[in-house]
Amino acid sequence: MADSRPECSICYSTYDNVFKTPKQLDCAHVFCLECLSRLRAVSLHLKKDDITCPLCRHPTSVPDAGPPALPTCPDLLARLPTHQRWPEHVWLEGQQLCYQCPMGSAGRHSIWICVDISASAQRSPPRPSRVHRRSLGELIRLKGWKRLALLTLLMAALVCILFWQLRCAFSVSSYTCLQPDRDVTQTPAISISTFTPPPLFHQPSE
């Protein structure tokens, strides 16, 4: 069965009750808290105090506490799993969204989880994936495989040519197919005639 959980139309991530909490703008469009926080950081970088909806371009004023204080969409929150239907406390710590996650069965210990939502972090180019990195030894081995493949193709072509020549020779019981054809019309014909010289002395007849 396909997952019917709603997702953010900006990052296409499913909603939850932490950083992906569905937040509603004044135009009734809903996006996740993390995406709206990033839009807010871009707006502040452009000297703007509101958030512009990416769908209808309608501005929405942001509370003093930042995007986490925007109203949560109750309809989308009700469609989440039971343990995610109550939004957790997420606050804005400078240029980061932070959440205090309890640890242990009794919740005596906790850790802070923060996400960078600054405008500079969005403009930074993505890091190259490790999957596409190749060492020098791998490139050398790759070139060796290419040479081996080319040599194999050449050997196969040579074997095919020799096999065809031998098959031709055995089929016609001669080696005429092993020799190049000659154009006999271009070879001048040589005629050999015998010449009998006359006798030096005439013998009288009796």
C-alpha positions as MATLAB code, in Angstrom:
seq = 'MADSRPECSICYSTYDNVFKTPKQLDCAHVFCLECLSRLRAVSLHLKKDDITCPLCRHPTSVPDAGPPALPTCPDLLARLPTHQRWPEHVWLEGQQLCYQCPMGSAGRHSIWICVDISASAQRSPPRPSRVHRRSLGELIRLKGWKRLALLTLLMAALVCILFWQLRCAFSVSSYTCLQPDRDVTQTPAISISTFTPPPLFHQPSE';
ca = [
       0.000    0.000    0.000;
       1.401    3.398   -0.976;
       2.272    5.914    1.721;
      -0.544    8.494    1.893;
       1.170   10.788    4.375;
       1.186   14.446    3.244;
       4.446   16.041    2.210;
       5.861   19.525    1.800;
       5.524   20.911   -1.723;
       8.972   22.562   -1.511;
      11.279   19.795   -0.273;
       8.877   16.861   -0.905;
       9.553   15.492    2.574;
       6.769   13.990    4.628;
       5.549   16.097    7.508;
       6.380   15.275   11.112;
       6.116   17.029   14.459;
       9.669   18.443   14.655;
      11.508   20.223   11.827;
       8.933   19.190    9.216;
       5.938   20.457   11.172;
       3.247   21.753    8.752;
       3.024   25.526    9.164;
       0.278   27.595    7.574;
       0.717   31.022    5.982;
      -1.857   33.801    5.759;
      -2.771   32.639    2.249;
      -3.707   29.178    3.661;
      -0.819   27.461    1.874;
       1.099   25.028    4.061;
       4.813   24.238    4.077;
       7.154   22.582    6.535;
       8.837   24.576    9.293;
      12.344   24.021    7.948;
      11.516   25.327    4.458;
       9.723   28.374    5.849;
      12.683   29.069    8.119;
      14.997   29.000    5.104;
      12.678   31.350    3.218;
      12.697   33.618    6.245;
      16.510   33.653    6.261;
      16.528   34.636    2.581;
      13.980   37.388    3.261;
      16.138   38.804    6.040;
      19.129   38.693    3.718;
      17.102   40.734    1.201;
      16.061   43.229    3.905;
      12.483   41.951    4.079;
      10.491   41.334    7.241;
       7.905   38.904    5.882;
       7.747   35.558    4.104;
       6.533   35.496    0.510;
       4.525   32.421   -0.394;
       6.340   30.512   -3.164;
       3.001   29.582   -4.753;
       0.880   32.738   -4.752;
       3.484   35.375   -3.731;
       1.283   36.562   -0.867;
       3.316   38.043    2.021;
       2.959   36.735    5.562;
       4.231   38.611    8.586;
       6.467   36.567   10.879;
       6.053   36.670   14.697;
       8.899   37.820   16.897;
       9.740   34.219   17.819;
      10.313   33.415   14.151;
       8.774   30.764   11.892;
       8.311   28.247   14.767;
       5.590   30.585   16.097;
       3.558   30.379   12.882;
       0.247   28.512   13.227;
       0.363   24.754   12.728;
      -2.081   23.220   10.269;
      -4.331   20.942   12.371;
      -5.763   19.047    9.396;
      -2.369   17.849    8.188;
      -1.192   17.186   11.720;
      -4.183   14.899   12.276;
      -3.154   12.785    9.269;
       0.222   11.965   10.793;
       0.881    8.837   12.873;
      -0.449    8.909   16.404;
       2.915    9.620   18.048;
       3.462   12.651   15.761;
       0.143   14.448   16.201;
       1.486   16.774   18.903;
       4.151   19.211   17.709;
       7.398   19.250   19.630;
       8.962   22.427   20.945;
      11.291   23.787   18.258;
      12.918   27.181   18.629;
      15.152   29.468   16.616;
      18.696   29.704   17.959;
      20.429   32.327   15.834;
      20.662   30.800   12.351;
      19.628   27.331   13.501;
      16.437   25.476   14.264;
      16.922   23.530   17.485;
      15.044   20.721   19.175;
      15.714   19.066   22.523;
      15.357   15.326   22.090;
      14.885   13.320   25.316;
      17.056   10.229   25.746;
      16.465    7.145   27.856;
      13.273    5.541   29.080;
      12.641    8.131   31.797;
      13.800   11.069   29.685;
      16.417   12.118   32.227;
      18.975   12.895   29.548;
      18.510   14.837   26.349;
      20.478   16.026   23.351;
      20.097   19.068   21.172;
      19.503   18.591   17.462;
      19.989   21.706   15.338;
      19.578   22.401   11.620;
      21.379   25.248    9.870;
      18.871   27.409    7.980;
      21.096   30.396    7.171;
      21.057   31.956    3.715;
      24.796   31.321    3.283;
      24.287   27.597    3.862;
      21.722   27.514    1.047;
      24.039   29.224   -1.427;
      26.988   26.955   -0.718;
      27.565   24.415   -3.504;
      26.824   20.788   -2.673;
      29.737   18.574   -1.808;
      30.703   15.995   -4.406;
      29.471   12.536   -3.678;
      32.012    9.951   -2.596;
      30.559    7.519   -5.082;
      31.987    9.532   -8.002;
      35.469    9.873   -6.525;
      38.120    7.640   -8.074;
      41.666    7.187   -6.945;
      44.609    7.188   -9.330;
      44.999    3.437   -8.987;
      41.364    2.877   -9.987;
      41.815    5.062  -13.071;
      44.959    3.147  -14.054;
      43.135   -0.153  -13.633;
      40.249    1.210  -15.677;
      42.592    2.181  -18.513;
      44.203   -1.276  -18.298;
      40.793   -2.893  -18.754;
      40.189   -0.721  -21.811;
      43.477   -1.785  -23.343;
      42.714   -5.422  -22.582;
      39.286   -5.127  -24.205;
      40.786   -3.521  -27.322;
      43.458   -6.229  -27.554;
      40.788   -8.916  -27.195;
      38.768   -7.416  -30.047;
      41.833   -7.265  -32.298;
      42.730  -10.881  -31.533;
      39.168  -11.984  -32.260;
      39.216  -10.164  -35.611;
      42.561  -11.780  -36.521;
      41.273  -15.246  -35.636;
      38.171  -14.696  -37.785;
      40.288  -13.669  -40.781;
      42.601  -16.675  -40.443;
      39.664  -19.038  -40.000;
      38.012  -17.716  -43.149;
      41.210  -18.142  -45.176;
      41.746  -21.711  -43.968;
      38.128  -22.616  -44.640;
      38.428  -21.255  -48.171;
      41.627  -23.218  -48.781;
      40.181  -26.531  -47.597;
      36.914  -26.033  -49.462;
      38.519  -25.502  -52.903;
      41.452  -27.877  -52.243;
      43.929  -25.226  -53.325;
      45.587  -22.129  -52.037;
      44.268  -19.743  -54.647;
      42.096  -17.947  -52.085;
      45.172  -17.255  -49.976;
      46.759  -15.289  -52.827;
      45.529  -11.953  -54.135;
      43.683  -12.008  -57.434;
      45.724  -10.939  -60.422;
      44.349   -9.208  -63.472;
      45.430  -11.397  -66.360;
      44.231   -8.874  -68.926;
      47.030   -6.527  -67.956;
      49.771   -9.173  -68.398;
      51.170   -9.113  -71.980;
      51.037  -12.445  -73.800;
      54.416  -13.882  -74.775;
      54.521  -16.171  -77.833;
      57.495  -18.464  -78.379;
      58.236  -19.730  -81.897;
      61.010  -22.053  -83.047;
      63.370  -21.055  -85.831;
      65.255  -23.642  -87.959;
      68.318  -22.196  -89.720;
      68.989  -23.219  -93.373;
      71.834  -25.670  -94.100;
      75.203  -24.138  -94.705;
      76.189  -26.504  -97.555;
      73.960  -27.658 -100.350;
      74.221  -31.318 -100.995;
      73.614  -32.285 -104.630;
      70.979  -34.797 -105.204;
      72.007  -38.061 -106.820;
];
